[in-house]
PDB file of C-alpha atoms in Angstrom:
ATOM      1  CA  MET A 954     -39.469  -4.725  27.058  1.00 71.00           C
ATOM      2  CA  ILE A 955     -39.020  -1.519  24.864  1.00 79.00           C
ATOM      3  CA  GLY A 956     -35.686  -1.221  26.249  1.00 77.00           C
ATOM      4  CA  TRP A 957     -34.694  -4.773  25.013  1.00 78.00           C
ATOM      5  CA  ILE A 958     -36.270  -4.121  21.527  1.00 81.00           C
ATOM      6  CA  VAL A 959     -34.165  -0.903  21.483  1.00 80.00           C
ATOM      7  CA  LEU A 960     -31.081  -2.711  22.430  1.00 81.00           C
ATOM      8  CA  ILE A 961     -31.712  -5.564  19.678  1.00 84.00           C
ATOM      9  CA  CYS A 962     -32.263  -2.925  17.223  1.00 83.00           C
ATOM     10  CA  ILE A 963     -28.878  -1.244  18.063  1.00 84.00           C
ATOM     11  CA  ILE A 964     -26.990  -4.412  17.890  1.00 81.00           C
ATOM     12  CA  GLY A 965     -28.762  -5.285  14.584  1.00 80.00           C
ATOM     13  CA  ILE A 966     -27.488  -1.980  13.084  1.00 79.00           C
ATOM     14  CA  LEU A 967     -23.958  -2.472  14.444  1.00 78.00           C
ATOM     15  CA  PHE A 968     -23.908  -5.748  12.952  1.00 76.00           C
ATOM     16  CA  PHE A 969     -25.124  -4.382   9.602  1.00 74.00           C
ATOM     17  CA  ILE A 970     -22.455  -1.615   9.595  1.00 76.00           C
ATOM     18  CA  LEU A 971     -19.784  -4.074  10.328  1.00 75.00           C
ATOM     19  CA  PHE A 972     -20.659  -6.707   7.914  1.00 77.00           C
ATOM     20  CA  MET A 973     -21.718  -4.560   5.098  1.00 82.00           C
ATOM     21  CA  PRO A 974     -19.034  -4.568   2.763  1.00 83.00           C
ATOM     22  CA  ALA A 975     -17.519  -1.433   1.053  1.00 87.00           C
ATOM     23  CA  VAL A 976     -17.314  -1.728  -2.673  1.00 90.00           C
ATOM     24  CA  ILE A 977     -14.338  -0.341  -4.805  1.00 91.00           C
ATOM     25  CA  ASP A 978     -14.863  -0.411  -8.589  1.00 92.00           C
ATOM     26  CA  PHE A 979     -11.710   0.073 -10.448  1.00 93.00           C
ATOM     27  CA  ARG A 980     -11.652   0.569 -14.482  1.00 92.00           C
ATOM     28  CA  TYR A 981      -8.694   1.192 -16.623  1.00 92.00           C
ATOM     29  CA  GLU A 982      -9.243   1.777 -20.468  1.00 88.00           C
ATOM     30  CA  GLU A 983      -8.116   4.089 -23.053  1.00 81.00           C
ATOM     31  CA  ASN A 984      -5.244   5.073 -21.077  1.00 83.00           C
ATOM     32  CA  LYS A 985      -7.518   6.309 -18.266  1.00 87.00           C
ATOM     33  CA  ALA A 986      -8.070   5.171 -14.761  1.00 88.00           C
ATOM     34  CA  ALA A 987     -11.294   5.558 -12.701  1.00 90.00           C
ATOM     35  CA  VAL A 988     -12.067   4.572  -9.074  1.00 91.00           C
ATOM     36  CA  LYS A 989     -15.578   4.427  -7.484  1.00 90.00           C
ATOM     37  CA  ILE A 990     -16.043   3.713  -3.598  1.00 89.00           C
ATOM     38  CA  SER A 991     -19.258   3.211  -2.367  1.00 89.00           C
ATOM     39  CA  TYR A 992     -20.782   2.199   1.039  1.00 86.00           C
ATOM     40  CA  CYS A 993     -24.291   0.825   2.030  1.00 81.00           C
ATOM     41  CA  GLY A 994     -25.473   2.340  -1.482  1.00 79.00           C
ATOM     42  CA  PHE A 995     -23.947   5.680  -1.030  1.00 85.00           C
ATOM     43  CA  VAL A 996     -21.068   6.780  -3.339  1.00 86.00           C
ATOM     44  CA  VAL A 997     -18.234   7.888  -1.125  1.00 85.00           C
ATOM     45  CA  PHE A 998     -15.594   8.689  -3.659  1.00 85.00           C
ATOM     46  CA  ASP A 999     -15.748   8.761  -7.556  1.00 85.00           C
ATOM     47  CA  THR A1000     -13.031   9.945 -10.085  1.00 84.00           C
ATOM     48  CA  SER A1001     -15.075   9.188 -13.074  1.00 72.00           C
ATOM     49  CA  LYS A1002     -17.477  12.146 -12.668  1.00 64.00           C
ATOM     50  CA  GLU A1003     -16.605  15.068 -14.883  1.00 53.00           C
ATOM     51  CA  LYS A1004     -14.892  17.961 -13.148  1.00 52.00           C
ATOM     52  CA  LYS A1005     -16.555  21.230 -13.204  1.00 54.00           C
ATOM     53  CA  GLN A1006     -15.553  23.527 -16.139  1.00 59.00           C
ATOM     54  CA  LYS A1007     -13.135  26.238 -14.831  1.00 61.00           C
ATOM     55  CA  THR A1008     -13.541  29.948 -15.504  1.00 68.00           C
ATOM     56  CA  PRO A1009     -10.735  31.810 -17.274  1.00 72.00           C
ATOM     57  CA  GLU A1010     -10.179  33.751 -14.120  1.00 73.00           C
ATOM     58  CA  GLU A1011      -9.834  30.406 -12.100  1.00 72.00           C
ATOM     59  CA  VAL A1012      -7.338  29.078 -14.741  1.00 71.00           C
ATOM     60  CA  LYS A1013      -5.180  32.243 -14.692  1.00 76.00           C
ATOM     61  CA  ALA A1014      -5.211  32.076 -10.845  1.00 80.00           C
ATOM     62  CA  GLU A1015      -4.275  28.474 -10.885  1.00 78.00           C
ATOM     63  CA  GLN A1016      -1.410  29.188 -13.344  1.00 80.00           C
ATOM     64  CA  GLU A1017      -0.144  32.064 -11.407  1.00 83.00           C
ATOM     65  CA  LYS A1018      -0.228  30.075  -8.122  1.00 83.00           C
ATOM     66  CA  LYS A1019       1.809  27.276  -9.750  1.00 81.00           C
ATOM     67  CA  ALA A1020       4.324  29.889 -11.184  1.00 83.00           C
ATOM     68  CA  LEU A1021       4.749  31.259  -7.652  1.00 84.00           C
ATOM     69  CA  LYS A1022       5.084  27.909  -6.205  1.00 82.00           C
ATOM     70  CA  LYS A1023       7.767  26.930  -8.854  1.00 81.00           C
ATOM     71  CA  LYS A1024       9.662  30.190  -8.165  1.00 80.00           C
ATOM     72  CA  LYS A1025       9.751  29.532  -4.381  1.00 81.00           C
ATOM     73  CA  LYS A1026      10.726  25.993  -5.090  1.00 80.00           C
ATOM     74  CA  GLU A1027      13.750  27.131  -7.155  1.00 81.00           C
ATOM     75  CA  GLU A1028      14.811  29.803  -4.583  1.00 81.00           C
ATOM     76  CA  LYS A1029      14.595  27.260  -1.831  1.00 79.00           C
ATOM     77  CA  LYS A1030      16.771  24.777  -3.959  1.00 77.00           C
ATOM     78  CA  ALA A1031      19.476  27.584  -4.955  1.00 78.00           C
ATOM     79  CA  ALA A1032      19.368  28.607  -1.039  1.00 77.00           C
ATOM     80  CA  LYS A1033      20.210  24.932  -0.148  1.00 75.00           C
ATOM     81  CA  LYS A1034      22.886  24.414  -2.675  1.00 75.00           C
ATOM     82  CA  ALA A1035      24.627  27.679  -1.480  1.00 73.00           C
ATOM     83  CA  LYS A1036      24.319  26.575   2.293  1.00 71.00           C
ATOM     84  CA  LYS A1037      25.967  23.176   1.407  1.00 70.00           C
ATOM     85  CA  ALA A1038      28.704  25.017  -0.499  1.00 67.00           C
ATOM     86  CA  LYS A1039      29.531  26.991   2.662  1.00 66.00           C
ATOM     87  CA  LYS A1040      29.791  24.163   5.014  1.00 63.00           C
ATOM     88  CA  SER A1041      33.385  23.470   6.209  1.00 58.00           C
ATOM     89  CA  LYS A1042      35.056  20.061   5.909  1.00 54.00           C
ATOM     90  CA  ASN A1043      34.829  19.660   9.760  1.00 54.00           C
ATOM     91  CA  ASP A1044      31.048  19.969   9.610  1.00 59.00           C
ATOM     92  CA  LYS A1045      30.880  17.339   6.900  1.00 55.00           C
ATOM     93  CA  LYS A1046      32.909  15.123   9.009  1.00 51.00           C
ATOM     94  CA  ASP A1047      30.575  15.691  12.039  1.00 55.00           C
ATOM     95  CA  GLU A1048      27.591  14.851   9.727  1.00 56.00           C
ATOM     96  CA  SER A1049      29.236  11.831   8.505  1.00 53.00           C
ATOM     97  CA  LYS A1050      29.832  10.623  11.988  1.00 50.00           C
ATOM     98  CA  GLU A1051      26.303  11.414  13.130  1.00 54.00           C
ATOM     99  CA  LYS A1052      25.095   9.228  10.051  1.00 54.00           C
ATOM    100  CA  GLU A1053      27.409   6.390  11.033  1.00 49.00           C
ATOM    101  CA  LYS A1054      25.569   6.270  14.486  1.00 49.00           C
ATOM    102  CA  ARG A1055      22.506   4.950  12.785  1.00 52.00           C
ATOM    103  CA  SER A1056      24.030   2.067  10.813  1.00 58.00           C
ATOM    104  CA  VAL A1057      22.214   0.152   8.171  1.00 52.00           C
ATOM    105  CA  ARG A1058      22.238  -2.843  10.276  1.00 60.00           C
ATOM    106  CA  ASP A1059      20.124  -0.952  13.059  1.00 66.00           C
ATOM    107  CA  ILE A1060      17.731   0.364  10.431  1.00 65.00           C
ATOM    108  CA  LEU A1061      17.233  -3.074   8.867  1.00 54.00           C
ATOM    109  CA  GLU A1062      16.744  -4.580  12.379  1.00 65.00           C
ATOM    110  CA  LEU A1063      14.248  -2.133  13.223  1.00 64.00           C
ATOM    111  CA  ILE A1064      12.304  -2.634   9.913  1.00 59.00           C
ATOM    112  CA  ARG A1065      12.212  -6.479  10.351  1.00 60.00           C
ATOM    113  CA  SER A1066      11.139  -5.946  14.123  1.00 62.00           C
ATOM    114  CA  LEU A1067       8.202  -3.929  12.805  1.00 59.00           C
ATOM    115  CA  LEU A1068       7.287  -6.130  10.019  1.00 56.00           C
ATOM    116  CA  THR A1069       7.410  -9.458  11.794  1.00 58.00           C
ATOM    117  CA  PRO A1070       4.156  -8.842  13.822  1.00 56.00           C
ATOM    118  CA  VAL A1071       2.351  -7.394  10.854  1.00 58.00           C
ATOM    119  CA  LYS A1072       2.362 -10.441   8.618  1.00 59.00           C
ATOM    120  CA  LYS A1073      -0.523 -12.337  10.313  1.00 59.00           C
ATOM    121  CA  GLY A1074      -2.624  -9.345  10.716  1.00 58.00           C
ATOM    122  CA  MET A1075      -2.166  -8.201   7.111  1.00 63.00           C
ATOM    123  CA  ARG A1076      -2.759 -11.876   5.775  1.00 64.00           C
ATOM    124  CA  ARG A1077      -6.094 -11.704   7.758  1.00 63.00           C
ATOM    125  CA  LEU A1078      -7.050  -8.434   6.128  1.00 65.00           C
ATOM    126  CA  PHE A1079      -6.147  -9.583   2.732  1.00 69.00           C
ATOM    127  CA  LYS A1080      -8.026 -12.868   3.049  1.00 69.00           C
ATOM    128  CA  GLY A1081     -11.141 -10.544   4.090  1.00 71.00           C
ATOM    129  CA  ILE A1082     -10.891  -8.824   0.526  1.00 80.00           C
ATOM    130  CA  ARG A1083     -12.965 -10.426  -2.336  1.00 84.00           C
ATOM    131  CA  ILE A1084     -12.250  -9.540  -5.946  1.00 89.00           C
ATOM    132  CA  THR A1085     -15.067 -10.298  -8.193  1.00 90.00           C
ATOM    133  CA  LYS A1086     -16.079  -9.245 -11.786  1.00 91.00           C
ATOM    134  CA  PHE A1087     -12.257  -9.293 -12.752  1.00 93.00           C
ATOM    135  CA  TYR A1088     -11.848  -8.382 -16.455  1.00 94.00           C
ATOM    136  CA  LEU A1089      -8.482  -8.321 -18.235  1.00 93.00           C
ATOM    137  CA  ASP A1090      -8.196  -7.855 -21.876  1.00 93.00           C
ATOM    138  CA  ILE A1091      -4.747  -7.091 -23.521  1.00 92.00           C
ATOM    139  CA  LYS A1092      -3.996  -6.621 -27.269  1.00 92.00           C
ATOM    140  CA  VAL A1093      -0.418  -7.021 -27.616  1.00 91.00           C
ATOM    141  CA  GLY A1094       0.674  -4.883 -30.619  1.00 88.00           C
ATOM    142  CA  ASP A1095       3.731  -4.140 -32.791  1.00 85.00           C
ATOM    143  CA  PHE A1096       4.461  -3.714 -36.298  1.00 83.00           C
ATOM    144  CA  ASP A1097       7.174  -6.269 -36.317  1.00 85.00           C
ATOM    145  CA  ALA A1098       5.814 -10.006 -35.939  1.00 86.00           C
ATOM    146  CA  TYR A1099       8.878 -11.085 -34.039  1.00 86.00           C
ATOM    147  CA  GLU A1100       9.028  -8.317 -31.613  1.00 87.00           C
ATOM    148  CA  CYS A1101       5.357  -8.619 -31.114  1.00 88.00           C
ATOM    149  CA  ALA A1102       5.728 -12.424 -30.486  1.00 89.00           C
ATOM    150  CA  LEU A1103       8.258 -11.716 -27.698  1.00 89.00           C
ATOM    151  CA  ALA A1104       6.129  -9.042 -26.017  1.00 89.00           C
ATOM    152  CA  TYR A1105       3.106 -11.380 -25.984  1.00 90.00           C
ATOM    153  CA  GLY A1106       5.223 -14.149 -24.383  1.00 90.00           C
ATOM    154  CA  LYS A1107       6.543 -11.655 -21.696  1.00 90.00           C
ATOM    155  CA  ILE A1108       3.148 -10.235 -21.053  1.00 90.00           C
ATOM    156  CA  CYS A1109       1.585 -13.638 -20.569  1.00 91.00           C
ATOM    157  CA  THR A1110       4.384 -14.723 -18.089  1.00 90.00           C
ATOM    158  CA  VAL A1111       4.163 -11.545 -16.209  1.00 88.00           C
ATOM    159  CA  VAL A1112       0.367 -11.681 -16.027  1.00 90.00           C
ATOM    160  CA  ALA A1113       0.257 -15.325 -15.004  1.00 88.00           C
ATOM    161  CA  ASN A1114       2.821 -14.636 -12.134  1.00 87.00           C
ATOM    162  CA  ILE A1115       1.153 -11.560 -10.898  1.00 86.00           C
ATOM    163  CA  LEU A1116      -2.327 -13.196 -10.727  1.00 86.00           C
ATOM    164  CA  ALA A1117      -0.637 -16.260  -8.852  1.00 84.00           C
ATOM    165  CA  PHE A1118       0.955 -13.930  -6.622  1.00 79.00           C
ATOM    166  CA  PHE A1119      -2.360 -11.770  -5.650  1.00 81.00           C
ATOM    167  CA  GLN A1120      -4.458 -15.138  -5.530  1.00 81.00           C
ATOM    168  CA  SER A1121      -2.241 -16.246  -2.550  1.00 75.00           C
ATOM    169  CA  PHE A1122      -3.582 -13.111  -0.784  1.00 73.00           C
ATOM    170  CA  PHE A1123      -7.096 -12.276  -2.045  1.00 77.00           C
ATOM    171  CA  VAL A1124     -10.144 -14.150  -3.457  1.00 81.00           C
ATOM    172  CA  ILE A1125     -10.437 -13.491  -6.899  1.00 86.00           C
ATOM    173  CA  LYS A1126     -13.128 -14.595  -9.275  1.00 89.00           C
ATOM    174  CA  ALA A1127     -12.356 -13.636 -13.118  1.00 88.00           C
ATOM    175  CA  ASP A1128     -14.895 -13.142 -15.590  1.00 89.00           C
ATOM    176  CA  HIS A1129     -12.756 -12.608 -18.658  1.00 91.00           C
ATOM    177  CA  ILE A1130      -8.759 -12.924 -19.133  1.00 91.00           C
ATOM    178  CA  ASP A1131      -7.571 -12.880 -22.635  1.00 93.00           C
ATOM    179  CA  ILE A1132      -4.351 -11.898 -24.140  1.00 92.00           C
ATOM    180  CA  GLN A1133      -3.853 -11.760 -27.625  1.00 92.00           C
ATOM    181  CA  PRO A1134      -1.058 -10.594 -30.296  1.00 90.00           C
ATOM    182  CA  ARG A1135      -2.070  -7.966 -32.861  1.00 89.00           C
ATOM    183  CA  PHE A1136       0.519  -8.021 -35.529  1.00 84.00           C
ATOM    184  CA  GLY A1137       0.964  -4.739 -37.550  1.00 81.00           C
ATOM    185  CA  THR A1138      -0.795  -2.561 -34.920  1.00 83.00           C
ATOM    186  CA  GLU A1139       0.930   0.345 -33.369  1.00 80.00           C
ATOM    187  CA  LYS A1140       0.768  -0.221 -29.565  1.00 86.00           C
ATOM    188  CA  THR A1141      -0.526  -2.589 -26.839  1.00 89.00           C
ATOM    189  CA  VAL A1142      -3.869  -1.764 -25.480  1.00 91.00           C
ATOM    190  CA  TYR A1143      -4.878  -2.543 -21.919  1.00 92.00           C
ATOM    191  CA  THR A1144      -8.395  -2.957 -20.599  1.00 93.00           C
ATOM    192  CA  ALA A1145      -8.860  -3.953 -16.898  1.00 93.00           C
ATOM    193  CA  ARG A1146     -11.980  -3.673 -14.591  1.00 93.00           C
ATOM    194  CA  PHE A1147     -12.637  -5.400 -11.122  1.00 93.00           C
ATOM    195  CA  ARG A1148     -14.862  -5.099  -8.033  1.00 92.00           C
ATOM    196  CA  ALA A1149     -13.114  -5.358  -4.651  1.00 90.00           C
ATOM    197  CA  LYS A1150     -15.371  -5.766  -1.397  1.00 87.00           C
ATOM    198  CA  ILE A1151     -14.213  -5.434   2.103  1.00 85.00           C
ATOM    199  CA  SER A1152     -16.006  -5.165   5.283  1.00 79.00           C
ATOM    200  CA  PRO A1153     -15.242  -3.176   8.403  1.00 79.00           C
ATOM    201  CA  SER A1154     -15.440  -6.554  10.474  1.00 77.00           C
ATOM    202  CA  ALA A1155     -12.490  -7.718   8.212  1.00 75.00           C
ATOM    203  CA  VAL A1156     -10.502  -4.649   9.066  1.00 75.00           C
ATOM    204  CA  LEU A1157     -11.172  -4.826  12.792  1.00 77.00           C
ATOM    205  CA  ALA A1158     -10.276  -8.533  12.903  1.00 74.00           C
ATOM    206  CA  ALA A1159      -7.185  -7.799  11.087  1.00 70.00           C
ATOM    207  CA  GLY A1160      -6.419  -4.803  13.564  1.00 72.00           C
ATOM    208  CA  PHE A1161      -7.129  -7.024  16.553  1.00 76.00           C
ATOM    209  CA  SER A1162      -4.773  -9.713  15.144  1.00 70.00           C
ATOM    210  CA  LEU A1163      -2.086  -7.277  14.455  1.00 70.00           C
ATOM    211  CA  ALA A1164      -2.304  -5.820  17.924  1.00 74.00           C
ATOM    212  CA  TRP A1165      -2.515  -9.184  19.577  1.00 75.00           C
ATOM    213  CA  THR A1166       0.433 -10.581  17.612  1.00 71.00           C
ATOM    214  CA  TYR A1167       2.464  -7.464  18.382  1.00 70.00           C
ATOM    215  CA  LEU A1168       1.797  -7.641  22.004  1.00 78.00           C
ATOM    216  CA  MET A1169       2.825 -11.427  22.260  1.00 75.00           C
ATOM    217  CA  GLY A1170       6.028 -10.570  20.250  1.00 71.00           C
ATOM    218  CA  MET A1171       6.939  -7.734  22.645  1.00 75.00           C
ATOM    219  CA  MET A1172       6.052  -9.943  25.743  1.00 79.00           C
ATOM    220  CA  ARG A1173       8.226 -12.752  24.335  1.00 78.00           C
ATOM    221  CA  LYS A1174      11.100 -10.452  23.639  1.00 75.00           C
ATOM    222  CA  SER A1175      11.028  -8.995  27.060  1.00 77.00           C
ATOM    223  CA  GLN A1176      11.028 -12.399  28.552  1.00 79.00           C
ATOM    224  CA  GLN A1177      13.862 -13.325  26.640  1.00 78.00           C
ATOM    225  CA  GLU A1178      15.786 -10.273  27.538  1.00 75.00           C
ATOM    226  CA  THR A1179      14.882 -10.846  31.097  1.00 78.00           C
ATOM    227  CA  SER A1180      16.200 -14.406  30.878  1.00 76.00           C
ATOM    228  CA  ASP A1181      19.301 -13.448  29.207  1.00 72.00           C
ATOM    229  CA  GLY A1182      20.039 -10.860  31.934  1.00 73.00           C
ATOM    230  CA  LEU A1183      19.487 -13.398  34.674  1.00 74.00           C
ATOM    231  CA  ASN A1184      21.810 -15.960  32.871  1.00 73.00           C
ATOM    232  CA  VAL A1185      24.547 -13.406  32.555  1.00 71.00           C
ATOM    233  CA  LYS A1186      24.055 -12.310  36.258  1.00 72.00           C
ATOM    234  CA  ILE A1187      24.379 -16.067  37.353  1.00 73.00           C
ATOM    235  CA  LYS A1188      27.527 -16.644  35.276  1.00 72.00           C
ATOM    236  CA  LYS A1189      29.057 -13.373  36.880  1.00 70.00           C
ATOM    237  CA  GLU A1190      28.420 -14.932  40.346  1.00 71.00           C
ATOM    238  CA  GLU A1191      29.788 -18.327  39.299  1.00 70.00           C
ATOM    239  CA  LEU A1192      32.975 -16.525  38.315  1.00 68.00           C
ATOM    240  CA  GLN A1193      33.280 -14.612  41.364  1.00 71.00           C
ATOM    241  CA  ASN A1194      32.629 -17.580  43.570  1.00 70.00           C
ATOM    242  CA  ALA A1195      35.298 -19.436  41.534  1.00 66.00           C
ATOM    243  CA  ASP A1196      37.927 -16.676  42.124  1.00 60.00           C
TER     244      ASP A1196
END
């Protein structure tokens, strides 16, 4: 009986871990962005916390490190240029021949074959992401009224298209979306906030979907290649019999 209770408790904890969503809070205001990630009530990552004040010795050491790194980078760049200058025309021809072996068509075909099975898995992952408390406030500013009106129209169009695009992937619940022109002001002011939630179960489901789709695609490709090989073999045999 105790064993069953322990087993049920373990299963309950696993379900809790799998379905408890990780929370990502994003904020952009006053030209500063901040991201906070928390899980099960614990803050895992937070960029909004103030950094520890560095001592003069630490600042000096960091500056010296940056200067040394920059010097090494410049030396490496100069050596690379010198090496390229010493190369003969034959070496350049050989290099160009090697590059031609990997044609653009092969690269594009590879990218397409890799992305094709990813679509369903990524779509499942995106559907598992919920964006709430979405807040967007834009004050479009320009001293010239005509330019301000043009910028306002462009920003409205861009925001509408971007939201429509992301809503086809994510579940988005907006609390506030407002875009207003501010004639006579110096610049445009952006304020954006949102909270995104995603559970480990959604990530696992997307991973399994991706793996399954990729496996099925590879099996279909293998079957097609086998079938094509058999057809070629049959045609060869028919030609030989005809001769």
